[in-house]
Amino acid sequence: MKLEFTCSQCKIQNKFKPVTATRGELQMKVGDEVQVTCNYCSKEDKKHINRIDAVVDNRKILFALIISAVVAVILLSFYGLIALAVISIPLLIWIQEGKSTNHFNSYKIRRK
Ligand SMILES: [Zn+2]
């Protein structure tokens, strides 16, 4: 969550700090009205704290999404390797069996 106010001049949403959990807490910290400065047009303005709104912080969600995607890829490749190892066990046994039988069959006793 982040707090934002809308600039009265350029209508662009600006970040507001400090961020508090409730408007009541914000009132205790900064009072009923706050002095704000627009980051885009530098307009100074007085805002009632009722005009400050909480919005979902998409960057935080995006960040979490990237992290979970990376972890998922790592886990998938890790389990993929384990799966590959499990699948290769009968293959290795088959190769070994082939070698053993070839070894046995290739050696013949000379008949008397
Ligand atoms: Zn502005």
Short mmCIF file of C-alpha atoms and ligand atoms in Angstrom, two decimals:
data_model
loop_
_atom_site.label_atom_id
_atom_site.label_comp_id
_atom_site.label_asym_id
_atom_site.label_seq_id
_atom_site.Cartn_x
_atom_site.Cartn_y
_atom_site.Cartn_z
CA MET A 1 0.00 0.00 0.00
CA LYS A 2 1.11 3.54 -0.67
CA LEU A 3 -0.48 6.92 -0.11
CA GLU A 4 -1.13 9.37 -2.88
CA PHE A 5 -2.57 12.81 -3.42
CA THR A 6 -3.64 14.30 -6.72
CA CYS A 7 -2.06 17.58 -7.73
CA SER A 8 -4.74 20.24 -8.14
CA GLN A 9 -2.89 21.79 -11.07
CA CYS A 10 -1.62 18.96 -13.29
CA LYS A 11 -3.85 16.17 -11.86
CA ILE A 12 -0.91 13.81 -11.57
CA GLN A 13 -0.86 11.42 -8.64
CA ASN A 14 1.98 12.10 -6.23
CA LYS A 15 3.36 9.86 -3.57
CA PHE A 16 2.65 10.98 -0.07
CA LYS A 17 4.80 10.34 2.97
CA PRO A 18 4.65 9.30 5.78
CA VAL A 19 2.59 6.18 5.09
CA THR A 20 0.36 5.16 7.97
CA ALA A 21 -2.04 2.26 8.32
CA THR A 22 -5.08 4.45 8.89
CA ARG A 23 -6.15 8.02 8.19
CA GLY A 24 -6.53 8.44 11.95
CA GLU A 25 -2.85 7.68 12.46
CA LEU A 26 -1.98 10.10 9.69
CA GLN A 27 -4.01 12.79 11.43
CA MET A 28 -2.10 12.18 14.65
CA LYS A 29 1.18 12.53 12.79
CA VAL A 30 0.58 15.44 10.46
CA GLY A 31 -2.70 17.04 11.57
CA ASP A 32 -5.80 17.77 9.50
CA GLU A 33 -4.07 19.56 6.68
CA VAL A 34 -0.76 18.93 5.03
CA GLN A 35 1.52 21.02 2.91
CA VAL A 36 2.35 19.13 -0.27
CA THR A 37 4.51 19.87 -3.26
CA CYS A 38 3.85 18.31 -6.64
CA ASN A 39 6.84 16.38 -7.98
CA TYR A 40 5.84 17.13 -11.56
CA CYS A 41 4.86 20.79 -11.70
CA SER A 42 6.28 21.87 -8.32
CA LYS A 43 2.97 23.40 -7.29
CA GLU A 44 2.71 23.84 -3.55
CA ASP A 45 -0.67 23.07 -2.14
CA LYS A 46 -2.51 22.49 1.10
CA LYS A 47 -4.46 19.27 1.25
CA HIS A 48 -6.94 18.03 3.78
CA ILE A 49 -5.88 14.52 4.76
CA ASN A 50 -9.25 13.25 3.50
CA ARG A 51 -7.90 14.02 0.03
CA ILE A 52 -5.03 11.61 0.52
CA ASP A 53 -5.89 8.14 -0.70
CA ALA A 54 -4.34 4.77 -0.24
CA VAL A 55 -3.57 2.88 -3.44
CA VAL A 56 -2.22 -0.56 -4.17
CA ASP A 57 1.50 -0.48 -4.67
CA ASN A 58 1.82 -2.28 -8.00
CA ARG A 59 5.59 -2.24 -7.88
CA LYS A 60 5.51 -4.30 -4.71
CA ILE A 61 3.20 -6.83 -6.39
CA LEU A 62 5.38 -6.88 -9.50
CA PHE A 63 8.44 -7.42 -7.34
CA ALA A 64 6.76 -10.34 -5.54
CA LEU A 65 5.66 -11.74 -8.90
CA ILE A 66 9.22 -11.66 -10.27
CA ILE A 67 10.61 -13.29 -7.12
CA SER A 68 8.03 -16.09 -7.19
CA ALA A 69 8.60 -16.64 -10.92
CA VAL A 70 12.36 -16.95 -10.36
CA VAL A 71 11.84 -19.36 -7.45
CA ALA A 72 9.38 -21.39 -9.54
CA VAL A 73 11.88 -21.64 -12.41
CA ILE A 74 14.67 -22.68 -10.03
CA LEU A 75 12.44 -25.30 -8.36
CA LEU A 76 11.22 -26.60 -11.72
CA SER A 77 14.73 -26.98 -13.11
CA PHE A 78 15.87 -28.58 -9.84
CA TYR A 79 13.03 -31.11 -9.86
CA GLY A 80 13.54 -31.50 -13.58
CA LEU A 81 17.12 -32.64 -12.89
CA ILE A 82 15.91 -35.07 -10.22
CA ALA A 83 13.28 -36.43 -12.62
CA LEU A 84 15.95 -36.80 -15.29
CA ALA A 85 18.18 -38.69 -12.85
CA VAL A 86 15.31 -41.02 -11.87
CA ILE A 87 14.43 -41.66 -15.52
CA SER A 88 18.09 -42.36 -16.39
CA ILE A 89 18.43 -45.15 -13.77
CA PRO A 90 16.78 -47.92 -15.90
CA LEU A 91 18.65 -46.58 -18.94
CA LEU A 92 21.98 -46.94 -17.12
CA ILE A 93 21.04 -50.47 -15.97
CA TRP A 94 20.08 -51.37 -19.54
CA ILE A 95 23.43 -50.09 -20.85
CA GLN A 96 25.28 -52.00 -18.11
CA GLU A 97 23.33 -55.18 -18.90
CA GLY A 98 24.19 -54.84 -22.56
CA LYS A 99 27.87 -54.46 -21.74
CA SER A 100 27.84 -57.49 -19.40
CA THR A 101 26.14 -59.77 -21.93
CA ASN A 102 28.43 -58.59 -24.73
CA HIS A 103 31.40 -59.20 -22.51
CA PHE A 104 30.23 -62.74 -21.73
CA ASN A 105 29.26 -63.63 -25.26
CA SER A 106 32.39 -62.25 -26.88
CA TYR A 107 34.64 -64.60 -25.00
CA LYS A 108 34.37 -68.15 -26.34
CA ILE A 109 36.18 -71.21 -25.10
CA ARG A 110 38.17 -73.03 -27.73
CA ARG A 111 36.56 -76.43 -28.34
CA LYS A 112 38.71 -79.45 -27.97
ZN ZN B 1 1.32 19.04 -10.40
#
